[in-house]
Coordinates of C-alpha atoms and ligand atoms in Angstrom, one line a residue:
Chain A
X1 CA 0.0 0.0 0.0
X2 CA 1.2 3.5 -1.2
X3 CA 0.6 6.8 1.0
X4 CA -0.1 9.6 -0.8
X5 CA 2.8 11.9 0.1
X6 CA 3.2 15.8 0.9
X7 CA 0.3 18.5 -0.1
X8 CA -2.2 15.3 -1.7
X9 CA -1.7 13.6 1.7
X10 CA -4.2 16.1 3.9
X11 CA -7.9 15.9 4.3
X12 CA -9.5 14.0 1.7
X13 CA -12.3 16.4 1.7
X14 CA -11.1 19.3 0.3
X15 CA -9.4 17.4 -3.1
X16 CA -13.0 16.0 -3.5
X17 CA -13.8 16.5 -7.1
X18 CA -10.6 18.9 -7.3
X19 CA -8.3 18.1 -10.0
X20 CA -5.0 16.5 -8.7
X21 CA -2.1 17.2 -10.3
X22 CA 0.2 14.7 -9.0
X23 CA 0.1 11.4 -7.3
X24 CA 3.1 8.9 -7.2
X25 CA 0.1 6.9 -6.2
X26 CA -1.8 6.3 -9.5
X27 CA 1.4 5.3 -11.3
X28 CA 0.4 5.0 -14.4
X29 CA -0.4 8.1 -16.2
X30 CA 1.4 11.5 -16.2
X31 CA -1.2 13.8 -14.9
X32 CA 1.1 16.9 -15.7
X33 CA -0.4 16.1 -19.4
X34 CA -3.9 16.5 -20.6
X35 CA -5.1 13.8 -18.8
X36 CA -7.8 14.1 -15.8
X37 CA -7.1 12.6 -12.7
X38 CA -9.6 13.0 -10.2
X39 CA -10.8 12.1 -6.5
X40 CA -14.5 11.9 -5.5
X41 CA -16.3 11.1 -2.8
X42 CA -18.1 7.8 -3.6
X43 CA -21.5 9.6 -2.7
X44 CA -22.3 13.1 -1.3
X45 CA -19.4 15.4 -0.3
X46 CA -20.9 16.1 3.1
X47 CA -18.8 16.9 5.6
X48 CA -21.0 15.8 8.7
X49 CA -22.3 12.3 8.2
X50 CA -20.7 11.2 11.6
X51 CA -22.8 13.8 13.4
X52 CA -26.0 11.1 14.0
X53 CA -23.5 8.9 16.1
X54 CA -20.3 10.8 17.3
X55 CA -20.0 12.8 20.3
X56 CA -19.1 16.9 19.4
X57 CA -15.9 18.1 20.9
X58 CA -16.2 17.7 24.8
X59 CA -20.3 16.6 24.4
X60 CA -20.7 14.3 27.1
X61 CA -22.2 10.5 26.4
X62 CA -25.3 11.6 29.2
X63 CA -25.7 14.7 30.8
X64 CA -27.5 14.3 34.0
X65 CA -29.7 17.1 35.6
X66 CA -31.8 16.6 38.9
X67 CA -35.4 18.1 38.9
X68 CA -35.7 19.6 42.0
X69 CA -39.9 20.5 41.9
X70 CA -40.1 16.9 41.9
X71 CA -38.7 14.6 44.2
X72 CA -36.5 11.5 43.3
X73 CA -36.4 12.8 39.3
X74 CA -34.2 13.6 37.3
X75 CA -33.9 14.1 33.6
X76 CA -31.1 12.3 31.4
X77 CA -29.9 14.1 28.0
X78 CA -28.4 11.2 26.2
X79 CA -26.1 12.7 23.4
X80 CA -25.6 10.9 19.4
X81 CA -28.8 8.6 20.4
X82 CA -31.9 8.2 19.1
X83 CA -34.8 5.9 19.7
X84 CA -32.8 3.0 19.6
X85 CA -32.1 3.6 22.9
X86 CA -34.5 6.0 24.3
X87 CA -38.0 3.9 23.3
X88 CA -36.1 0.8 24.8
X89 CA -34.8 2.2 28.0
X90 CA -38.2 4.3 28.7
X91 CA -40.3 1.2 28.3
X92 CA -38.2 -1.2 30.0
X93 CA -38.6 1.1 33.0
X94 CA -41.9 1.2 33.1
X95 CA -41.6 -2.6 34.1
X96 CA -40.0 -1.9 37.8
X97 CA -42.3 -1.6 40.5
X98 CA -40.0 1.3 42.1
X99 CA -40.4 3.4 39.3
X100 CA -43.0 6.3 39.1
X101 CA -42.4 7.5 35.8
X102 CA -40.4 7.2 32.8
X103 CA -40.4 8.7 28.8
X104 CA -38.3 10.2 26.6
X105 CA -38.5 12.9 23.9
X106 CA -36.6 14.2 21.1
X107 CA -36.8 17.4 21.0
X108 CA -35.6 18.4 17.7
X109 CA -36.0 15.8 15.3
X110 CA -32.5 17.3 13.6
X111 CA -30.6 16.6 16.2
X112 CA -29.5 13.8 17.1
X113 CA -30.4 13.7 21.2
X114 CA -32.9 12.8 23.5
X115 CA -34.2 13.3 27.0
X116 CA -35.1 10.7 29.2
X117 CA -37.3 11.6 32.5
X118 CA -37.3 8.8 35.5
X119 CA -38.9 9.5 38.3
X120 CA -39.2 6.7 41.3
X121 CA -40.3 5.7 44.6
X122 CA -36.9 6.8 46.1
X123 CA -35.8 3.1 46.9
X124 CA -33.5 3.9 44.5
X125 CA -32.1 7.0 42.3
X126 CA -32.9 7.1 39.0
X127 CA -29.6 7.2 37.6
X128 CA -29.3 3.3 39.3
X129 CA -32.6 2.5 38.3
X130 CA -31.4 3.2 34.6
X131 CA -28.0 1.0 35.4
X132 CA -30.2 -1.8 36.5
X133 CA -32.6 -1.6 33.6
X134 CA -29.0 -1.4 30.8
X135 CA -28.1 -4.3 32.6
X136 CA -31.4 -6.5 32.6
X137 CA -31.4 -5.8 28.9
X138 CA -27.9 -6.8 28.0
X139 CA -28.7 -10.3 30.2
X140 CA -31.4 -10.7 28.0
X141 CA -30.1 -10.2 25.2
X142 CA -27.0 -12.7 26.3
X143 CA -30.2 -15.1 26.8
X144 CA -31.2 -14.6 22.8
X145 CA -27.9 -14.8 21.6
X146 CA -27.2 -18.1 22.9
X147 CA -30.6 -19.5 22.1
X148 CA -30.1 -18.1 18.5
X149 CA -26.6 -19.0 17.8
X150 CA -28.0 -22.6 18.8
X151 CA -30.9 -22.8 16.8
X152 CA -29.1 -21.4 13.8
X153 CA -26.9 -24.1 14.2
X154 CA -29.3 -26.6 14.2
X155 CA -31.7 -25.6 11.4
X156 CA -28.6 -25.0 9.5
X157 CA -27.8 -29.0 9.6
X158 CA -31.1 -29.9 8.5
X159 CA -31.7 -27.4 6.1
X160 CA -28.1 -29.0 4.5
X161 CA -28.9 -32.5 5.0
X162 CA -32.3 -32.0 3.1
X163 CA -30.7 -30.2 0.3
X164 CA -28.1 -33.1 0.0
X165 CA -31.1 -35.7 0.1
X166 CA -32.5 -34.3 -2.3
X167 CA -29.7 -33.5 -4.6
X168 CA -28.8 -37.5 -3.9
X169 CA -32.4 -38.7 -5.1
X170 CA -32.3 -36.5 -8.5
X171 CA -28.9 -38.4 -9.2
X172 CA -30.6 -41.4 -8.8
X173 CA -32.7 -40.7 -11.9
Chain B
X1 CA -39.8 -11.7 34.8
X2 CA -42.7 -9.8 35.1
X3 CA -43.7 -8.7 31.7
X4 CA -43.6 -12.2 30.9
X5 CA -47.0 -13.6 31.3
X6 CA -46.4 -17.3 30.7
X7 CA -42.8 -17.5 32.6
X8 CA -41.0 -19.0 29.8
X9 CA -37.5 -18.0 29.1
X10 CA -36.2 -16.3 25.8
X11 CA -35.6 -18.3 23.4
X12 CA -35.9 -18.7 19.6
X13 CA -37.6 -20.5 16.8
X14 CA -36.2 -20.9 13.0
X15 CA -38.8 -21.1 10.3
X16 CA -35.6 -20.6 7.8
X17 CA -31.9 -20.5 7.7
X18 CA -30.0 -20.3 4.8
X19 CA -26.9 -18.3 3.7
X20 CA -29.7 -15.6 2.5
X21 CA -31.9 -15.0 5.5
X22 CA -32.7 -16.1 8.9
X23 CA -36.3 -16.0 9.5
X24 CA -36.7 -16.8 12.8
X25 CA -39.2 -16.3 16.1
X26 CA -38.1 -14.5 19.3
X27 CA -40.5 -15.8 22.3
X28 CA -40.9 -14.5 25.6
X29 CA -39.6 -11.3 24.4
X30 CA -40.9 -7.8 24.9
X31 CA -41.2 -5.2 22.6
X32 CA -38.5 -2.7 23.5
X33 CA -36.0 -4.6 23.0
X34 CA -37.1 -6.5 20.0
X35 CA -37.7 -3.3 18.1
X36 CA -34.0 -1.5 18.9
X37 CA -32.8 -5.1 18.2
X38 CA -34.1 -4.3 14.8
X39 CA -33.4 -0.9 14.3
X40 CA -29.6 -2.1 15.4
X41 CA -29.4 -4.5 12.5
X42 CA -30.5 -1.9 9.6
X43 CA -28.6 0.6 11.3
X44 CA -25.5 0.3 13.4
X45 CA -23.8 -2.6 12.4
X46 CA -20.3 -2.1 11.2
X47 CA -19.5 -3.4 7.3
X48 CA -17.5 -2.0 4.6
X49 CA -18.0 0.0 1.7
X50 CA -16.2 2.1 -1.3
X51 CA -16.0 5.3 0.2
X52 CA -13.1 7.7 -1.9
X53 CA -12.6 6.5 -5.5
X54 CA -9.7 8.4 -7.4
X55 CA -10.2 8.3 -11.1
X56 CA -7.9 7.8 -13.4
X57 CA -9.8 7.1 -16.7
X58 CA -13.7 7.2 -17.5
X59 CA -14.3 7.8 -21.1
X60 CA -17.4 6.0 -20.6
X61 CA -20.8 7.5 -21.3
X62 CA -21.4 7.4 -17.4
X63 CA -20.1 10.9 -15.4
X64 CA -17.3 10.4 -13.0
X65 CA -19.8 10.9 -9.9
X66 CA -22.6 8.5 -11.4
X67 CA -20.4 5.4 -11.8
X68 CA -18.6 6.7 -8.1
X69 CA -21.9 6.5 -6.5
X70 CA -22.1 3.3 -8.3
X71 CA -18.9 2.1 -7.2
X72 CA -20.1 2.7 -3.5
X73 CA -23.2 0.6 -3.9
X74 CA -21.8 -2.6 -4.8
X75 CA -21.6 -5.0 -1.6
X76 CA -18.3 -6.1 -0.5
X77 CA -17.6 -8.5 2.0
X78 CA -17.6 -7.2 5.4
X79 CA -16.6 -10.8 7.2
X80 CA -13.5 -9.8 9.6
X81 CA -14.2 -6.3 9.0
X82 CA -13.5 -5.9 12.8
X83 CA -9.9 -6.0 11.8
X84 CA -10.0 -3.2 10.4
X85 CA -10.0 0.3 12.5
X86 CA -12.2 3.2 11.2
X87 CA -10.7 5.4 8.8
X88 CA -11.4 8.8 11.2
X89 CA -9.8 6.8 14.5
X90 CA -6.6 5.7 12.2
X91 CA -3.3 8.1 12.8
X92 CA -2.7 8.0 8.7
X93 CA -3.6 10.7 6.4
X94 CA -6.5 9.3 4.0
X95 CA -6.3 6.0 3.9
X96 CA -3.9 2.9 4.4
X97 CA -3.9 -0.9 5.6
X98 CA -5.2 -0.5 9.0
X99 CA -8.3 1.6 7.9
X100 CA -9.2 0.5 4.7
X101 CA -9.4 -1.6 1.7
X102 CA -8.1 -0.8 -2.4
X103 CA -10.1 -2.1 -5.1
X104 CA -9.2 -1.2 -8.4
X105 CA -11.2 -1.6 -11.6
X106 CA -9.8 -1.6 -15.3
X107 CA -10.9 -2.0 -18.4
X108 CA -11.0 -1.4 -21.8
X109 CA -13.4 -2.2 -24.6
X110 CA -11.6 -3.3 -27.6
X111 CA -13.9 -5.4 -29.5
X112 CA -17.1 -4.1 -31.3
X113 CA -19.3 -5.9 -28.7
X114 CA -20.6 -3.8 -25.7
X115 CA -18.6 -4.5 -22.9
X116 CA -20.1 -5.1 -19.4
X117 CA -17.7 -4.4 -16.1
X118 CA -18.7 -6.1 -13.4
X119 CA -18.0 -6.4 -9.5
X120 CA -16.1 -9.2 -10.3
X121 CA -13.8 -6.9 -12.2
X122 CA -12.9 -4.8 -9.1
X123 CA -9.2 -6.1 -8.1
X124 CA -8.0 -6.1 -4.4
X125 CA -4.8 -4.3 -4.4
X126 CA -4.1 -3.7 -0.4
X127 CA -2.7 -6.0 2.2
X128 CA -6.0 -7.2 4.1
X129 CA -6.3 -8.1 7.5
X130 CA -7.7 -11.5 6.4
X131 CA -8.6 -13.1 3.1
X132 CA -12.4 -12.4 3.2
X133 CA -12.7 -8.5 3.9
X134 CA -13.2 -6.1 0.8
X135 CA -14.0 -9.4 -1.6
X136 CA -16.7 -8.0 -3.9
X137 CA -19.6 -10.4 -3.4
X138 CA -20.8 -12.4 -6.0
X139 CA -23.6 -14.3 -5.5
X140 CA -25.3 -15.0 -9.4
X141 CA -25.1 -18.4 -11.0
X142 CA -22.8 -16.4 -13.8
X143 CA -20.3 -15.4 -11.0
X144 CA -20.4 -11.8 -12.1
X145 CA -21.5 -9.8 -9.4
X146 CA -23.1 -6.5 -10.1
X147 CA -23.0 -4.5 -12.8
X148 CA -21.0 -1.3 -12.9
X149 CA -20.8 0.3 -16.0
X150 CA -21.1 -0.6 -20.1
X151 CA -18.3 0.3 -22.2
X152 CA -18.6 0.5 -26.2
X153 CA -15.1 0.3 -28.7
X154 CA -12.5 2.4 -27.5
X155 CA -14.2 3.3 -24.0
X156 CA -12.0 2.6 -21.0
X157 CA -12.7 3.0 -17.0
X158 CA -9.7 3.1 -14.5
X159 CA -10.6 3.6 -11.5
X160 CA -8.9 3.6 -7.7
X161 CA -11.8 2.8 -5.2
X162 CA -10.9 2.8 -1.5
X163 CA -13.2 1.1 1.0
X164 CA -13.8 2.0 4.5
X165 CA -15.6 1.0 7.5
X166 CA -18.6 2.4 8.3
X167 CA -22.2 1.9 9.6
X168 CA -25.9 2.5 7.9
X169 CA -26.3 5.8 10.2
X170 CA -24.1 7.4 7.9
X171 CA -25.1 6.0 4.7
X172 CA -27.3 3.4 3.6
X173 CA -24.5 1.9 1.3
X174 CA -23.3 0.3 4.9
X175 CA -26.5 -1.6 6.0
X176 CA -25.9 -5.4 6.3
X177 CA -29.2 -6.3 5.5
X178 CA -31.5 -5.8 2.5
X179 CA -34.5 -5.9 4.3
X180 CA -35.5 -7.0 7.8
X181 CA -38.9 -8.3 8.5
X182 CA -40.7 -8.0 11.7
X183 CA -44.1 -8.6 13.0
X184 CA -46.0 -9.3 16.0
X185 CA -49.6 -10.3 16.6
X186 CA -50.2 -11.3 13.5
X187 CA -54.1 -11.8 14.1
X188 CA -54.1 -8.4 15.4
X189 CA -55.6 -9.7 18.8
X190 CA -54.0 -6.8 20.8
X191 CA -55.8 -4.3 18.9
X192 CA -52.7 -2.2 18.6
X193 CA -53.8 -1.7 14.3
X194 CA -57.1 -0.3 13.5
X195 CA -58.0 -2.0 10.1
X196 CA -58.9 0.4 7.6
X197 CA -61.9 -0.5 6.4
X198 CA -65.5 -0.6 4.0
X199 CA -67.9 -2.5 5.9
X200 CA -66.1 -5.4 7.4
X201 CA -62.1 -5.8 8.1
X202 CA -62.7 -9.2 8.3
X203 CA -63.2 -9.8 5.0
X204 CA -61.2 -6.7 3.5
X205 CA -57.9 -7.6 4.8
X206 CA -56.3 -10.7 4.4
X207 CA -54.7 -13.1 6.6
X208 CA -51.7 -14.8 7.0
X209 CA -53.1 -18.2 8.2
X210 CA -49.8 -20.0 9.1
X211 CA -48.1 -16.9 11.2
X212 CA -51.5 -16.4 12.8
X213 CA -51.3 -20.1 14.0
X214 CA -47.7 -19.4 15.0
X215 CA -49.0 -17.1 17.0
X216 CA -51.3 -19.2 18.8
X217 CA -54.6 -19.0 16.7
X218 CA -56.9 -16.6 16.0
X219 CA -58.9 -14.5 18.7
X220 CA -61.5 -16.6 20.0
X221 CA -64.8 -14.3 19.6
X222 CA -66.3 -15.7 23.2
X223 CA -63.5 -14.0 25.3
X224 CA -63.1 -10.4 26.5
X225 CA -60.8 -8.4 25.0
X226 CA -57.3 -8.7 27.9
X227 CA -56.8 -5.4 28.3
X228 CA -53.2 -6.5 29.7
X229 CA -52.1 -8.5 27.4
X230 CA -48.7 -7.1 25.7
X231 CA -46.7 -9.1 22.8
X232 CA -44.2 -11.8 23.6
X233 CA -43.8 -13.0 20.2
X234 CA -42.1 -11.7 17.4
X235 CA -41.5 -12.7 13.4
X236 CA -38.1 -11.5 12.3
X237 CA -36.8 -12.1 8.6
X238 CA -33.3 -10.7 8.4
X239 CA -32.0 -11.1 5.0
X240 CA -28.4 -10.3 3.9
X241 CA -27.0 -8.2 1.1
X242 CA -24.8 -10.2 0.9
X243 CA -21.0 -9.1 2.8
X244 CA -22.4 -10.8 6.2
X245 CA -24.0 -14.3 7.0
X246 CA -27.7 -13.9 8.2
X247 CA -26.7 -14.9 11.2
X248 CA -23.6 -12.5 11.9
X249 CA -26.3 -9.9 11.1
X250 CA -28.4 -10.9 13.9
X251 CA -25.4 -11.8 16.7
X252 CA -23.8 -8.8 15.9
X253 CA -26.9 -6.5 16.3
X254 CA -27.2 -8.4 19.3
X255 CA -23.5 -7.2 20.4
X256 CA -24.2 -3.8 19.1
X257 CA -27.3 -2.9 21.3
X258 CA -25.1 -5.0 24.6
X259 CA -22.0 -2.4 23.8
X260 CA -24.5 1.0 23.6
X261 CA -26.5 -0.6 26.8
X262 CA -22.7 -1.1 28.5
X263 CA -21.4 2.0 27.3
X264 CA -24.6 3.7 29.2
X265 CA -23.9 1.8 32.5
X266 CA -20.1 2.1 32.4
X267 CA -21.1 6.6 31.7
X268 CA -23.1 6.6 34.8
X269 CA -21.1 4.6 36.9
X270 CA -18.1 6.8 35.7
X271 CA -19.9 9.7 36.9
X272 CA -20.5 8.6 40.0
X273 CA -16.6 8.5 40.7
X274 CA -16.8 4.9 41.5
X275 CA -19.3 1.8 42.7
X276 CA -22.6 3.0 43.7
X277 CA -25.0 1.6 46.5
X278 CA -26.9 -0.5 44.2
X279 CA -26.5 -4.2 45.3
X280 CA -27.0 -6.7 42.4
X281 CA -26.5 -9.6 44.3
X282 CA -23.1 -10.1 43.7
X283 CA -19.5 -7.8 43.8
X284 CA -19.2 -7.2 40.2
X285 CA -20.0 -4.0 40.7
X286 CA -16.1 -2.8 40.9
X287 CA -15.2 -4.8 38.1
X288 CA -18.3 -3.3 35.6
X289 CA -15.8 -0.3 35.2
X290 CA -14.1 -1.2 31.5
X291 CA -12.4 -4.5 32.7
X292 CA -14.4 -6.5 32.9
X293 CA -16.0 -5.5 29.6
X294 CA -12.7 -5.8 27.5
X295 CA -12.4 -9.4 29.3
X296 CA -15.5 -10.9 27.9
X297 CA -14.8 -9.6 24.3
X298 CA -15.6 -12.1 21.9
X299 CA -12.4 -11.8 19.6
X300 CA -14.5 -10.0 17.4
X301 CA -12.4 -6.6 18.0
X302 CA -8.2 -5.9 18.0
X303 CA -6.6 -4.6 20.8
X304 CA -6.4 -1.2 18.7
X305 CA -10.4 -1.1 17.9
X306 CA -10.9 -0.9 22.1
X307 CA -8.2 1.3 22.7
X308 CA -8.9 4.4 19.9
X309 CA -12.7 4.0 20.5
X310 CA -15.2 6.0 22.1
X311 CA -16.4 2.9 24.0
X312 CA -13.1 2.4 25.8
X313 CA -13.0 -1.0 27.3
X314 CA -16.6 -2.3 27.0
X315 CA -15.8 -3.7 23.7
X316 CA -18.2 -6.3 24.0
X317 CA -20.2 -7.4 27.0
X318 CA -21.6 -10.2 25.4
X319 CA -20.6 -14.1 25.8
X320 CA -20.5 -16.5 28.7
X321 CA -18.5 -14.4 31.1
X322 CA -19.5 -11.1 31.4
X323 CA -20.3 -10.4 35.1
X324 CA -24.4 -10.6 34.3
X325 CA -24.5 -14.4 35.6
X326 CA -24.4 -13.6 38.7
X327 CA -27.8 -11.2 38.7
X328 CA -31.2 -12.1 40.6
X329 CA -32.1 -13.4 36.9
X330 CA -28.5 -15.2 36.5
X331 CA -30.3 -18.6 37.0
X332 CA -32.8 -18.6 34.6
X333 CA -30.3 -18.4 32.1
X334 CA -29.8 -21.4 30.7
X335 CA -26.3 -22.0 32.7
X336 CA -24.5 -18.8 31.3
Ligands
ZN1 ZN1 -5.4 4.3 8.3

């Protein structure tokens, strides 16, 4: 593998559909003659497709703000998450006995953030009430990996062996 | 557990399994989770795709951008693509082994038929990780693959096409699967769809006799509607594009949504500056901060993935051993 050396060799996005005037790279043709040698993006030349998923400089993962008119409540702002998260964790809540109240709401559909509001019986704090329910999930979901990964691997042999049976009986006619 | 009406523990049910799709039914399940599991697999699972392509010919009738955005459509494999790192966490400018994959394609028409280039035309030029990563996939009886471009006498394409890791959130070029079917209640006994209807949705709509069966027959009209009653059974179809097994589609959503769910439990605990109060029945607690996390990693990750990424050490908190056995619910679980 070559690395594209001195100016060529900085952000990719600002060559994007700029002519480049010389690569040791490409090898082949000399681009100081009429031919075109150019670099695109494969798709759009937008510069913030991480910004659904990666944390802004210094954002915080979960920023975590008590509500003090209400007791034992406080409101999470989950940063780069969307319903994935915030649908599961607000309804898996809901399930505990200790807890009170729990939703979540995006409040800007551009943005990529939402608010999650738990209130409980103050047995516990919400913030552990949320730790508990993350890790009642992931055990769960250990539970349905196994019991996948085995089943696959069984209806995988006799899907096999039936396509071999019958690939054995159309030989024999 | 208490959402679980009939007490039975989570387990799963293949109608089909072939190297195309999984079509399988989750029982004992609740919605939540069955849904993010979902939007995990279309979404957030990591595979690889042509991302930059540098172009060195195209006298084809095709623009350089059309056949780009063609070149970053085709499906390559994406087995082992945990080897590689993602091209913004690398420490190279633009691209190189550790980050990404080069495929070039070249060719030439010289006869006076039309040419077709194919997937099968795109040439691995990198080192790989492994032999499987960045292999166009070809799954016609022709062995072709996709088709790119068309290329009359004298029309040439070279082209430089660099592939990078990357998820569906950022472009739909990186989803694993084609299309993921899921359903629940399919005789609508819950009452959570309102048919659209003339005069009778009974006889407007029609049924899906064998799912409804499934799903434990149709309603019986004698009994009162359970007001309680919330799904526990869900129909799931994932089927693959092609650069990951059915399967590695669904265990690696599964790992996916574990790692987001960890990476929320080890931010909260971190912001408490250490273990809380909570008692779980056991003294993981201390351990839950990274360790134990990176421990129980199923090899699926290199040492440089955990340490450049934003989830630190909970690489994975999936398998046998992460510290979940020992919960109240530990002994349900099937042993694990
Ligand atoms: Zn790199």
């Amino acid at each position: 593998m070559t690395e594209l050396d001195g100016a060529n060799a900085h952000s990719w996005n600002n060559r994007i559909g700029a002519l480049v005037e010389h690569n040791p790279a490409c090898g082949l043709r000399d681009n100081t003659k009429d031919h075109r040698h150019v670099t695109h993006k494969a798709d759009y030349d937008a510069d913030d497709r991480f910004e659904l998923f990666l944390l802004d400089d210094g954002q915080q993962k979960i920023e975590h703000k008590e509500e003090t008119r209400v007791p034992n409540t406080a409101i999470f702002t989950f940063n780069k998450e969307d319903h994935t998260l915030g649908n599961l964790l607000s309804q898996r809540l809901l399930k505990y006995e200790y807890i009170v109240f729990a939703a979540y709401k995006v409040p800007h559909p551009l943005f990529a953030t939402f608010e999650l509001r738990v209130s409980t019986d103050g047995t516990i704090t919400p913030k552990d009430a949320i730790i508990k329910c993350c890790r009642d999930v992931v055990q769960d979901l250990g539970v349905l990996k196994n019991s996948f990964t085995t089943e696959w691997l069984g209806k995988k042999i006799v899907s096999e062996g039936e396509a071999e049976r019958i690939a054995r009986e159309n030989n024999t006619y | 557990m208490d959402y679980d009406p009939e007490g039975g523990a989570i387990n799963v049910r293949f109608l089909q399994a072939d190297n195309q799709r999984a079509n399988f039914i989750v029982q004992n399940f609740n919605l939540e989770t069955a849904n993010s599991l979902r939007r995990v697999m279309l979404a957030e699972i990591p595979t690889l795709a042509i991302d930059v392509v540098e172009v060195l010919d195209n006298t084809s009738v095709l623009a350089d951008e059309f056949v780009c955005h063609r070149l970053g459509l085709v499906p390559l494999s994406s087995r082992g693509v945990g080897e590689l790192l993602y091209s913004r966490d690398c420490d190279c400018d633009g691209y190189c082994d550790q980050c990404s994959v080069v495929l070039t394609l070249n060719a030439k028409c010289t006869g006076s038929e039309i040419m077709k280039v194919y997937a099968r035309d795109l040439v691995i030029e990198s080192n790989r990780p492994n032999d499987e990563v960045g292999r166009p996939v070809i799954t016609d009886a022709e062995g072709t693959g996709s088709c790119i471009v068309k290329l009359r006498r004298g029309q040439a394409i070279h082209m430089r096409c660099i592939a990078k890791k990357g998820i569906a959130k950022e472009h739909a070029k990186w989803a694993p699967s084609a299309a993921i079917g899921f359903e629940y209640d399919p005789a609508n006994k819950l009452h959570h769809l309102d048919y659209w209807h003339e005069e009778d949705p009974e006889k407007e709509w029609p049924k899906d006799e064998e799912r409804i069966n499934l799903d434990g027959g149709p309603a019986n009209p004698d009994e009162p509607f359970n007001y309680e009653a919330i799904p526990n059974r869900f129909f799931f179809d994932v089927e693959t594009v092609g650069g990951l097994d059915p399967d590695q589609i669904v265990v690696q959503g599964i790992e996916t949504l574990q790692t987001k769910l960890a990476s929320v439990i080890h931010e909260l605990q971190g912001s408490s500056g250490g273990p809380d109060g909570m008692d779980l029945g056991g003294a993981q607690s201390p351990t839950m901060n990274g360790g134990a996390y990176g421990a129980a990693d199923g090899g699926y990750t290199t040492p440089g993935y955990g340490g450049a990424s934003a989830w630190g050490g909970a690489g994975a908190a999936q398998g046998g051993t992460t510290p979940y056995g020992a919960t109240p619910y530990g002994g349900q679980g099937q042993g694990w």
